[in-house]
Coordinates of C-alpha atoms and ligand atoms in Angstrom, one line a residue:
Chain A
X132 CA -17.0 22.8 21.9
X133 CA -18.8 25.7 22.9
X134 CA -22.4 25.8 21.2
X135 CA -23.0 28.4 18.6
X136 CA -26.2 30.3 17.7
X137 CA -27.4 32.8 15.7
X138 CA -29.2 34.7 18.4
X139 CA -29.2 34.5 22.2
X140 CA -31.9 36.3 24.0
X141 CA -31.2 36.9 27.8
X142 CA -34.5 37.2 29.6
X143 CA -37.6 35.4 29.2
X144 CA -40.1 38.1 30.1
X145 CA -42.6 39.4 27.6
X146 CA -40.2 41.2 25.4
X147 CA -37.6 38.1 25.5
X148 CA -40.1 35.5 24.8
X149 CA -41.5 37.6 21.8
X150 CA -38.2 38.2 20.3
X151 CA -37.3 34.5 20.5
X152 CA -40.5 33.3 19.2
X153 CA -40.2 35.6 16.3
X154 CA -36.8 34.9 15.2
X155 CA -36.8 31.0 16.0
X156 CA -40.1 30.5 14.1
X157 CA -38.5 32.0 11.0
X158 CA -35.6 29.6 11.5
X159 CA -33.3 31.7 13.3
X160 CA -30.9 29.4 15.7
X161 CA -32.0 30.7 18.9
X162 CA -31.1 30.2 22.5
X163 CA -32.8 31.8 25.4
X164 CA -31.0 32.2 28.9
X165 CA -33.4 33.2 31.9
X166 CA -32.4 33.5 35.6
X167 CA -35.7 32.1 36.6
X168 CA -36.9 28.6 36.6
X169 CA -40.0 29.4 34.7
X170 CA -40.5 31.7 31.8
X171 CA -42.8 34.8 32.0
X172 CA -40.5 37.5 33.6
X173 CA -42.1 39.6 36.5
X174 CA -45.3 40.5 34.5
X175 CA -46.4 36.9 33.6
X176 CA -45.0 35.4 36.9
X177 CA -46.1 32.0 37.3
X178 CA -47.1 30.0 40.4
X179 CA -44.4 27.2 41.2
X180 CA -44.6 24.1 39.0
X181 CA -45.5 22.1 42.0
X182 CA -48.5 24.0 42.3
X183 CA -51.8 23.2 40.9
X184 CA -54.0 26.3 40.3
X185 CA -57.6 26.1 40.6
X186 CA -58.5 29.2 38.7
X187 CA -56.7 31.9 36.8
X188 CA -56.8 35.7 36.5
X189 CA -56.8 37.1 33.0
X190 CA -53.1 38.1 33.1
X191 CA -52.3 34.4 34.0
X192 CA -54.3 33.3 30.9
X193 CA -52.5 35.7 28.6
X194 CA -49.3 34.9 30.2
X195 CA -49.8 31.3 29.6
X196 CA -50.7 31.5 26.0
X197 CA -47.5 33.5 25.4
X198 CA -45.4 31.0 27.3
X199 CA -47.2 28.1 25.6
X200 CA -46.3 29.7 22.3
X201 CA -42.8 30.2 23.6
X202 CA -42.1 26.7 24.9
X203 CA -43.3 25.1 21.8
X204 CA -40.9 27.2 19.6
X205 CA -38.0 25.7 18.1
X206 CA -35.4 27.0 20.6
X207 CA -33.1 26.1 23.1
X208 CA -33.5 27.3 26.9
X209 CA -31.4 27.7 29.7
X210 CA -33.6 28.2 32.8
X211 CA -32.4 29.1 36.2
X212 CA -29.1 30.4 34.6
X213 CA -27.4 33.6 35.2
X214 CA -25.6 35.6 32.3
X215 CA -22.5 36.9 34.2
X216 CA -20.6 38.0 31.4
X217 CA -20.6 38.8 27.6
X218 CA -17.2 39.2 25.8
X219 CA -15.9 39.7 22.3
X220 CA -12.3 39.9 21.0
X221 CA -12.3 42.7 18.3
X222 CA -11.6 40.5 15.3
X223 CA -14.2 37.9 16.4
X224 CA -17.7 37.9 14.5
X225 CA -19.4 36.0 17.6
X226 CA -20.1 37.0 21.1
X227 CA -18.9 34.7 23.9
X228 CA -21.7 34.5 26.7
X229 CA -20.6 33.1 30.2
X230 CA -23.4 31.2 32.2
X231 CA -23.8 30.1 35.6
X232 CA -26.5 27.6 36.4
X233 CA -27.5 23.8 36.9
X234 CA -26.3 22.8 33.5
X235 CA -22.9 21.8 32.7
X236 CA -22.8 24.6 29.8
X237 CA -20.6 27.4 31.0
X238 CA -20.3 29.3 27.5
X239 CA -22.2 29.8 24.4
X240 CA -21.4 31.8 21.3
X241 CA -23.8 33.8 19.4
X242 CA -23.6 36.5 16.4
X243 CA -26.6 38.7 17.8
X244 CA -27.9 39.3 21.3
X245 CA -31.1 40.6 22.4
X246 CA -30.9 42.0 25.9
X247 CA -34.4 41.7 27.5
X248 CA -33.4 42.0 31.3
X249 CA -36.5 43.8 32.5
X250 CA -36.6 46.4 35.6
X251 CA -36.8 46.6 39.1
X252 CA -38.6 48.8 41.6
X253 CA -36.5 52.2 42.0
X254 CA -35.2 52.1 45.5
X255 CA -35.7 55.1 47.5
X256 CA -33.5 55.3 50.7
X257 CA -35.4 56.7 54.0
X258 CA -34.5 55.9 57.7
X259 CA -35.3 52.5 58.5
X260 CA -35.6 51.2 54.9
X261 CA -33.2 48.3 55.4
X262 CA -35.2 46.8 58.3
X263 CA -36.8 43.3 57.7
X264 CA -40.5 43.8 56.8
X265 CA -39.5 46.6 54.4
X266 CA -39.8 45.1 51.0
X267 CA -40.3 46.2 47.3
X268 CA -43.4 46.0 45.2
X269 CA -41.6 43.2 43.2
X270 CA -41.0 41.1 46.3
X271 CA -44.7 41.7 47.6
X272 CA -46.1 40.5 44.1
X273 CA -44.0 37.4 43.9
X274 CA -44.9 36.5 47.6
X275 CA -48.7 37.3 46.9
X276 CA -49.2 36.1 43.4
X277 CA -46.8 33.3 42.7
X278 CA -46.3 31.8 46.3
X279 CA -49.6 32.8 47.7
X280 CA -48.3 34.2 50.9
X281 CA -49.4 37.6 52.8
X282 CA -46.3 39.2 53.7
X283 CA -47.7 41.1 56.8
X284 CA -50.8 42.1 58.7
X285 CA -50.6 45.8 58.8
X286 CA -49.2 47.7 55.9
X287 CA -48.0 50.9 54.5
X288 CA -47.6 51.0 50.7
X289 CA -45.5 53.8 49.5
X290 CA -44.0 54.9 46.0
X291 CA -45.3 56.1 42.6
X292 CA -47.2 54.3 39.7
X293 CA -49.8 51.7 39.0
X294 CA -47.7 49.1 40.8
X295 CA -48.5 50.5 44.1
X296 CA -52.1 49.8 43.2
X297 CA -51.6 46.4 42.1
X298 CA -49.8 45.7 45.4
X299 CA -52.2 47.3 47.8
X300 CA -55.3 45.4 45.9
X301 CA -53.5 42.1 46.2
X302 CA -52.6 42.7 49.9
X303 CA -56.3 43.4 50.7
X304 CA -57.5 40.5 49.0
X305 CA -55.0 38.6 51.0
X306 CA -56.6 39.9 54.2
X307 CA -53.9 42.5 54.9
X308 CA -54.8 45.6 56.5
X309 CA -53.7 48.5 54.2
X310 CA -53.5 51.7 56.5
X311 CA -52.4 54.0 53.5
X312 CA -51.3 53.9 50.0
X313 CA -49.0 56.8 49.5
X314 CA -48.4 58.0 45.9
X315 CA -45.5 60.5 46.2
X316 CA -46.6 62.2 43.0
X317 CA -49.9 64.4 42.7
X318 CA -51.5 63.1 39.6
X319 CA -54.6 64.7 38.8
X320 CA -53.9 68.3 37.0
X321 CA -51.3 66.6 34.7
X322 CA -53.3 63.4 34.2
X323 CA -56.1 65.4 32.8
X324 CA -54.1 66.2 29.7
X325 CA -53.6 62.8 29.1
X326 CA -57.2 61.7 28.9
X327 CA -57.3 61.0 25.0
X328 CA -54.3 58.4 25.4
X329 CA -56.2 57.0 28.4
X330 CA -59.2 56.1 26.3
X331 CA -57.3 54.5 23.7
X332 CA -55.9 52.2 26.6
X333 CA -59.2 50.9 27.8
X334 CA -57.8 47.7 28.9
X335 CA -55.2 49.3 31.2
X336 CA -58.0 51.7 32.6
X337 CA -60.1 48.7 33.2
X338 CA -57.2 46.9 35.0
X339 CA -56.6 50.1 36.9
X340 CA -60.3 50.4 37.8
X341 CA -60.4 46.8 39.1
X342 CA -57.4 47.6 41.8
X343 CA -59.1 50.7 42.5
X344 CA -62.4 48.9 43.1
X345 CA -60.7 46.5 45.7
X346 CA -59.0 49.6 47.3
X347 CA -62.3 51.5 47.8
X348 CA -64.3 48.4 49.0
X349 CA -62.0 48.3 51.8
X350 CA -61.8 51.9 52.5
X351 CA -57.9 51.9 52.2
X352 CA -56.9 55.5 51.7
X353 CA -55.1 56.4 48.5
X354 CA -53.0 59.6 49.2
X355 CA -51.5 61.4 46.3
X356 CA -48.6 63.7 47.2
X357 CA -47.7 61.7 50.3
X358 CA -44.8 59.3 51.0
X359 CA -43.2 57.3 53.8
X360 CA -40.4 59.4 55.4
X361 CA -39.1 56.8 58.0
X362 CA -39.6 53.5 59.4
X363 CA -38.8 52.3 63.0
X364 CA -38.3 49.0 64.6
X365 CA -35.9 46.6 66.3
X366 CA -35.4 43.4 64.4
X367 CA -38.5 44.0 62.2
X368 CA -40.4 47.1 61.1
X369 CA -42.8 48.3 63.8
X370 CA -43.8 51.9 62.9
X371 CA -44.1 53.8 59.8
X372 CA -44.3 57.5 59.5
X373 CA -45.9 59.1 56.4
X374 CA -46.2 62.6 55.4
X375 CA -47.1 65.0 52.4
X376 CA -44.6 65.7 50.0
X377 CA -44.2 68.9 48.1
X378 CA -43.8 68.8 44.0
X379 CA -40.2 68.6 44.4
X380 CA -40.7 65.4 46.7
X381 CA -39.7 67.0 49.8
X382 CA -41.6 65.9 52.8
X383 CA -43.6 68.5 55.1
X384 CA -42.9 66.9 58.4
X385 CA -45.7 69.0 60.1
X386 CA -48.3 66.8 58.3
X387 CA -46.6 63.6 59.6
X388 CA -48.8 60.5 60.7
X389 CA -47.6 57.6 62.6
X390 CA -48.7 54.1 62.0
X391 CA -48.2 50.6 63.8
X392 CA -47.0 48.3 61.0
X393 CA -45.4 45.0 60.2
X394 CA -45.0 45.7 56.7
X395 CA -43.8 48.5 54.5
X396 CA -44.2 48.0 50.7
X397 CA -42.0 50.6 48.6
X398 CA -41.8 50.9 44.9
X399 CA -40.9 54.4 43.2
X400 CA -41.6 53.3 39.6
X401 CA -39.1 51.2 38.0
X402 CA -35.4 51.3 36.9
X403 CA -34.3 49.6 33.8
X404 CA -31.8 46.7 34.6
X405 CA -28.9 47.8 32.2
X406 CA -26.2 45.8 33.8
X407 CA -25.3 43.9 30.8
X408 CA -25.6 46.8 28.3
X409 CA -23.3 48.8 30.5
X410 CA -20.7 45.9 30.7
X411 CA -20.6 45.6 27.0
X412 CA -20.0 49.4 26.6
X413 CA -23.6 50.2 24.9
X414 CA -23.9 54.1 24.8
X415 CA -26.4 55.1 27.6
X416 CA -28.4 58.2 28.0
X417 CA -30.2 59.7 31.1
X418 CA -34.1 59.9 30.7
X419 CA -35.7 60.3 34.0
X420 CA -39.2 59.7 32.5
X421 CA -38.0 56.3 31.2
X422 CA -36.7 55.2 34.3
X423 CA -33.1 56.6 34.4
X424 CA -30.2 55.4 32.4
X425 CA -31.3 53.8 29.1
X426 CA -29.3 52.6 26.1
X427 CA -29.4 54.6 23.0
X428 CA -31.1 52.5 20.0
X429 CA -32.2 52.8 16.6
X430 CA -35.9 52.1 15.3
X431 CA -34.9 48.3 14.9
X432 CA -34.0 48.5 18.8
X433 CA -30.2 47.8 18.0
X434 CA -27.9 49.6 20.6
X435 CA -24.9 51.5 19.6
X436 CA -23.1 48.1 19.1
X437 CA -23.9 46.2 16.2
X438 CA -25.6 42.7 17.0
X439 CA -26.6 43.9 20.3
X440 CA -30.4 44.7 20.7
X441 CA -32.1 45.7 23.7
X442 CA -35.9 45.6 24.1
X443 CA -38.6 46.0 26.8
X444 CA -38.6 47.6 30.2
X445 CA -34.8 47.0 30.3
X446 CA -34.3 49.6 27.6
X447 CA -36.8 52.2 29.4
X448 CA -39.9 51.6 31.2
X449 CA -43.0 51.2 28.9
X450 CA -44.8 48.1 30.1
X451 CA -45.3 44.5 28.8
X452 CA -47.4 45.4 25.5
X453 CA -44.7 47.7 24.4
X454 CA -41.9 45.1 25.5
X455 CA -43.7 42.5 23.2
X456 CA -43.8 44.7 20.2
X457 CA -40.0 45.8 20.7
X458 CA -39.2 42.2 21.0
X459 CA -41.0 41.4 17.7
X460 CA -39.2 44.0 16.1
X461 CA -35.7 42.8 17.1
X462 CA -36.5 39.3 16.3
X463 CA -37.8 40.4 13.0
X464 CA -34.7 42.3 12.2
X465 CA -32.4 39.5 13.3
X466 CA -34.4 37.1 11.1
X467 CA -33.7 39.6 8.2
X468 CA -30.1 40.0 8.9
X469 CA -29.4 36.5 9.4
X470 CA -31.0 35.6 5.9
X471 CA -33.8 33.8 7.2
X472 CA -36.4 36.2 5.8
X473 CA -36.2 38.7 2.8
X474 CA -35.9 42.3 2.8
X475 CA -39.5 42.8 1.6
X476 CA -41.1 40.6 4.3
X477 CA -38.8 42.4 6.9
X478 CA -39.9 45.6 6.1
X479 CA -43.6 44.8 5.8
X480 CA -43.6 43.2 9.2
X481 CA -41.7 46.4 10.7
X482 CA -44.1 48.7 9.2
X483 CA -47.0 46.7 10.4
X484 CA -45.7 47.1 13.9
X485 CA -45.3 50.9 13.8
X486 CA -48.9 52.2 14.7
X487 CA -49.1 49.7 17.6
X488 CA -45.7 51.0 18.9
X489 CA -46.5 54.5 18.5
X490 CA -49.7 53.8 20.6
X491 CA -47.4 52.2 23.1
X492 CA -44.9 55.0 23.1
X493 CA -47.9 57.5 23.8
X494 CA -48.8 55.6 26.9
X495 CA -45.0 55.6 27.9
X496 CA -45.2 59.3 27.6
X497 CA -48.1 59.5 29.9
X498 CA -46.6 57.1 32.5
X499 CA -43.3 59.2 32.4
X500 CA -45.1 62.4 33.0
X501 CA -47.3 61.1 35.8
X502 CA -45.0 58.5 37.8
X503 CA -41.4 59.7 37.7
X504 CA -39.9 59.7 41.1
X505 CA -39.1 63.5 42.2
X506 CA -35.3 63.9 42.8
X507 CA -36.3 65.6 46.1
X508 CA -37.2 62.2 47.6
X509 CA -33.4 62.0 48.6
X510 CA -34.2 64.4 51.4
X511 CA -36.1 61.6 53.2
X512 CA -32.4 60.4 54.0
X513 CA -30.6 61.6 57.0
X514 CA -26.8 61.9 57.2
X515 CA -26.8 58.4 59.2
X516 CA -29.3 56.8 56.7
X517 CA -27.7 53.9 54.6
X518 CA -27.9 54.5 50.9
X519 CA -25.7 51.7 49.8
X520 CA -27.0 48.6 51.5
X521 CA -24.1 46.4 50.5
X522 CA -21.2 48.4 51.7
X523 CA -23.3 50.1 54.4
X524 CA -22.4 53.6 53.0
X525 CA -24.5 56.5 54.5
X526 CA -25.7 59.7 53.2
X527 CA -23.4 61.5 55.3
X528 CA -20.4 59.7 54.1
X529 CA -21.5 60.5 50.3
X530 CA -21.7 64.1 51.3
X531 CA -18.2 64.0 52.9
X532 CA -16.8 62.5 49.5
X533 CA -18.4 65.2 47.6
X534 CA -17.0 67.7 50.0
X535 CA -13.7 66.2 49.4
X536 CA -14.0 66.9 45.5
X537 CA -15.9 64.0 44.2
X538 CA -18.4 65.0 41.6
X539 CA -19.4 62.0 39.8
X540 CA -20.6 58.4 40.9
X541 CA -17.5 56.9 40.1
X542 CA -15.5 59.1 42.2
X543 CA -17.8 58.7 45.2
X544 CA -17.4 55.0 44.8
X545 CA -13.8 55.0 44.9
X546 CA -13.9 57.1 48.3
X547 CA -16.7 55.3 50.0
X548 CA -17.0 51.9 48.1
X549 CA -20.6 52.5 47.5
X550 CA -21.8 50.3 44.7
X551 CA -19.0 47.7 44.8
X552 CA -21.0 45.3 46.7
X553 CA -22.9 42.2 45.5
X554 CA -25.6 44.3 44.0
X555 CA -23.3 46.2 41.8
X556 CA -24.9 49.5 42.6
X557 CA -28.3 48.6 41.7
X558 CA -29.9 49.3 44.9
X559 CA -28.1 52.6 45.6
X560 CA -27.2 54.3 42.3
X561 CA -30.3 56.4 42.3
X562 CA -30.2 57.6 46.0
X563 CA -26.5 58.3 45.7
X564 CA -26.8 60.2 42.4
X565 CA -29.7 62.0 43.9
X566 CA -27.3 62.9 46.9
X567 CA -24.6 64.1 44.8
X568 CA -26.8 66.3 42.6
X569 CA -28.5 67.9 45.7
X570 CA -24.8 68.5 47.2
X571 CA -23.5 70.0 44.1
X572 CA -26.7 72.0 43.2
X573 CA -24.6 75.2 43.1
X574 CA -22.5 73.8 40.4
X575 CA -25.6 72.7 38.3
X576 CA -24.8 69.0 38.7
X577 CA -27.4 66.7 37.0
X578 CA -27.9 63.0 37.1
X579 CA -26.3 63.1 33.5
X580 CA -23.1 64.9 34.8
X581 CA -22.9 62.4 37.9
X582 CA -22.9 59.3 35.5
X583 CA -23.5 55.7 36.4
X584 CA -21.7 53.0 37.8
X585 CA -19.6 51.2 35.3
X586 CA -20.1 47.1 35.4
X587 CA -17.6 44.5 34.9
X588 CA -17.9 40.8 34.8
X589 CA -18.8 38.9 36.8
X590 CA -22.3 40.7 36.8
X591 CA -23.2 38.4 39.9
X592 CA -20.8 37.2 42.5
X593 CA -19.7 33.6 41.8
X594 CA -18.4 30.8 43.8
X595 CA -14.6 30.8 43.8
X596 CA -14.4 27.1 42.9
X597 CA -16.7 27.8 39.9
X598 CA -14.3 30.6 38.7
X599 CA -11.6 28.0 38.7
X600 CA -13.4 25.8 36.7
X601 CA -14.4 28.5 34.2
X602 CA -10.6 29.0 33.8
X603 CA -10.0 25.5 33.1
X604 CA -12.5 25.4 30.5
X605 CA -11.1 28.5 28.8
X606 CA -7.6 26.9 28.7
X607 CA -9.0 24.0 26.9
X608 CA -10.9 25.7 24.2
X609 CA -8.4 28.3 23.4
Chain B
X122 CA -46.8 36.2 57.5
X123 CA -49.4 33.8 56.5
X124 CA -50.0 31.3 53.8
X125 CA -53.1 32.5 51.7
X126 CA -55.7 29.5 51.8
X127 CA -58.9 30.9 50.4
X128 CA -59.1 32.2 46.8
X129 CA -60.1 35.6 45.5
X130 CA -60.5 37.1 42.2
X131 CA -57.1 38.6 41.9
X132 CA -55.3 35.4 43.8
X133 CA -57.3 32.4 42.7
X134 CA -57.1 29.5 44.8
X135 CA -54.2 27.1 44.5
X136 CA -53.2 23.6 45.5
X137 CA -49.8 23.7 47.0
X138 CA -46.7 21.3 46.5
X139 CA -46.4 18.3 48.8
X140 CA -45.6 19.1 52.4
X141 CA -41.8 18.7 53.4
X142 CA -39.7 19.6 56.2
X143 CA -36.4 21.6 56.6
X144 CA -34.4 22.4 59.5
X145 CA -33.7 26.1 60.0
X146 CA -31.1 27.0 62.7
X147 CA -31.8 23.7 64.3
X148 CA -35.5 24.0 64.5
X149 CA -37.8 21.9 62.4
X150 CA -40.3 23.9 60.0
X151 CA -42.8 22.7 57.6
X152 CA -42.9 23.8 54.1
X153 CA -44.4 23.1 50.5
X154 CA -42.6 21.9 47.7
X155 CA -42.1 24.7 44.9
X156 CA -41.9 27.4 47.6
X157 CA -38.7 29.4 47.8
X158 CA -36.5 29.4 50.9
X159 CA -37.5 32.8 51.8
X160 CA -41.2 31.9 51.3
X161 CA -40.8 29.2 53.9
X162 CA -38.6 31.4 56.4
X163 CA -41.1 34.0 56.3
X164 CA -44.2 31.7 57.1
X165 CA -42.2 30.3 60.0
X166 CA -42.0 33.9 61.4
X167 CA -38.1 34.1 60.6
X168 CA -37.7 37.5 58.9
X169 CA -33.9 38.2 59.8
X170 CA -32.1 36.3 57.4
X171 CA -28.5 37.8 57.8
X172 CA -26.7 40.5 59.7
X173 CA -24.9 43.2 57.9
X174 CA -21.2 43.0 57.9
X175 CA -20.1 46.3 59.2
X176 CA -22.9 47.5 61.7
X177 CA -24.3 43.9 62.4
X178 CA -28.0 45.2 61.5
X179 CA -30.8 42.9 60.9
X180 CA -31.5 42.4 57.2
X181 CA -34.1 40.1 55.4
X182 CA -36.0 39.8 52.1
X183 CA -35.9 43.2 50.2
X184 CA -36.1 42.8 46.1
X185 CA -37.6 39.4 46.1
X186 CA -36.0 38.7 42.7
X187 CA -32.5 37.9 43.1
X188 CA -30.8 41.2 42.4
X189 CA -30.1 43.1 46.0
X190 CA -28.2 40.1 47.8
X191 CA -29.9 41.1 51.1
X192 CA -31.4 37.8 51.7
X193 CA -28.3 35.8 52.2
X194 CA -28.4 32.4 54.1
X195 CA -26.5 29.4 54.2
X196 CA -27.9 26.4 52.6
X197 CA -26.5 22.7 53.3
X198 CA -23.2 24.4 54.4
X199 CA -22.9 26.5 51.4
X200 CA -22.9 30.1 52.5
X201 CA -24.4 33.3 50.8
X202 CA -27.2 31.8 49.0
X203 CA -30.1 33.9 47.9
X204 CA -33.1 32.8 49.9
X205 CA -35.6 34.5 47.4
X206 CA -34.6 32.6 44.4
X207 CA -33.7 29.3 45.9
X208 CA -36.3 26.6 45.8
X209 CA -36.6 24.5 49.0
X210 CA -36.1 20.9 49.1
X211 CA -37.0 18.4 51.5
X212 CA -34.4 17.9 54.4
X213 CA -32.6 21.2 53.6
X214 CA -30.5 22.7 56.3
X215 CA -30.9 26.4 56.5
X216 CA -28.8 28.7 58.7
X217 CA -29.6 32.3 59.1
X218 CA -27.1 35.0 60.1
X219 CA -23.7 33.1 59.4
X220 CA -21.0 33.7 56.8
X221 CA -21.7 36.2 53.9
X222 CA -19.0 35.3 51.6
X223 CA -19.5 32.7 48.7
Ligands
LIG845 S1 -34.3 39.7 48.3 FE1 -33.1 40.6 47.0 S2 -31.8 39.2 46.3 FE2 -33.0 38.1 47.7

């Protein structure tokens, strides 16, 4: 028998937890599937359970409270479990959700799904970016905050957005020598226009100021309008070259400075993790300032497909507070639809959340205006720079495919195999799209016309013997 | 790559899990319960986890959160395990730079 639920939430970060708390406390039969061992997502990342914290930061404290509320809600949780597929026959009411994890459960069914799959650092390809010692902001923060490990001794931090400040401050406190923090956007002139929004987000300003203080105290240079342009090394990164970039993101090599390093941390803002939404066939739209391809949604957070809701950074970058509100709206709507609350209560709650949501959207706008990675950053790559890490496809090969007539990411994929590896294109889609757009600029190609990688199950590579077991189980239930 | 011992405002002090031992490529290394395989390898100074299939170039931790598949290692004979999301266990046998297929 496959367990059946009224709501399945995929992802237990701020958005997913809030959706699950809201719905389950109204009586909605709720299951949550999270690929990590502990709830919290990236934002409320916890130290391993085996560790005993002897103090905690404000974020950790806020996170603990939310996690506490989540864990004591009447719901079922599958931890450390990947969701590798979501299926539905046309005439069926419920979705079939395929799982891979420690538990025996391989499938569950649910009428409604909330996708809360978060985001990852937008990868930008530059010569040497595949060397060990070049890691993302996410990787650095997990090592520093959760594992208490300093990932190097001499570092360059490069990218765009507040995360590079957070990473830098944590590195500095861990005793890492941060030689330069390169923010690829020039922030000031635009930033001033957003001053009123900034002031209504005092706590965020304070958090930023806290990081800035650590950076200033340690005299680590924060360089806006700069980026890494190349890394070198044999088995590990040894040198990083940084230079000014212009408004389009194209480097001025004349300004280049060389640094001896053993660590490069890179994060060019964030990309929503939309693999499952793509697999199901949700309508997508390209919005650079919200992180790239994002699912279309109505005001209740429902995607173009009935019963599929998408919330948090996985639906467009907006931060943890925005994620929580979106999760609450979706959870509330599902409680209403499943008959656990009445229309009046549902509408009242929805209205109540609107002012806070609008305030978050203003902040999202500011964030997008200031920290969207510039398309010109593709010019950091040379013809022999790898864009697709899994299949080792270079920029030169992508250009050749375009010269052969490929105009979309799908066509380039067919010719070069880019995006066909283990990561299903998550690490290369941005760079390959940028390369196609640049190569076809005369034809006015855009990120929209180039399109996105379509995703088919399994979303993650699975062991062969597991797939055989899955087949057996399906034969029995059908 | 070092474990942080002293606490600071952003990274408060912590008591790690129990000390354990694992074997990496026939060498014994120390780790702590709760760490990921990646964290233990990095603190032991091992940063190349695999070689790429075509060009045989060194690869290691990249995304740190299980989505890029760059950190694949062999654990107790099972190939292509992601070091960044696998919790280390006492006595584990970890091999770097082996088969890349699950
Ligand atoms: S480092 Fe990306 S999957 Fe492990």
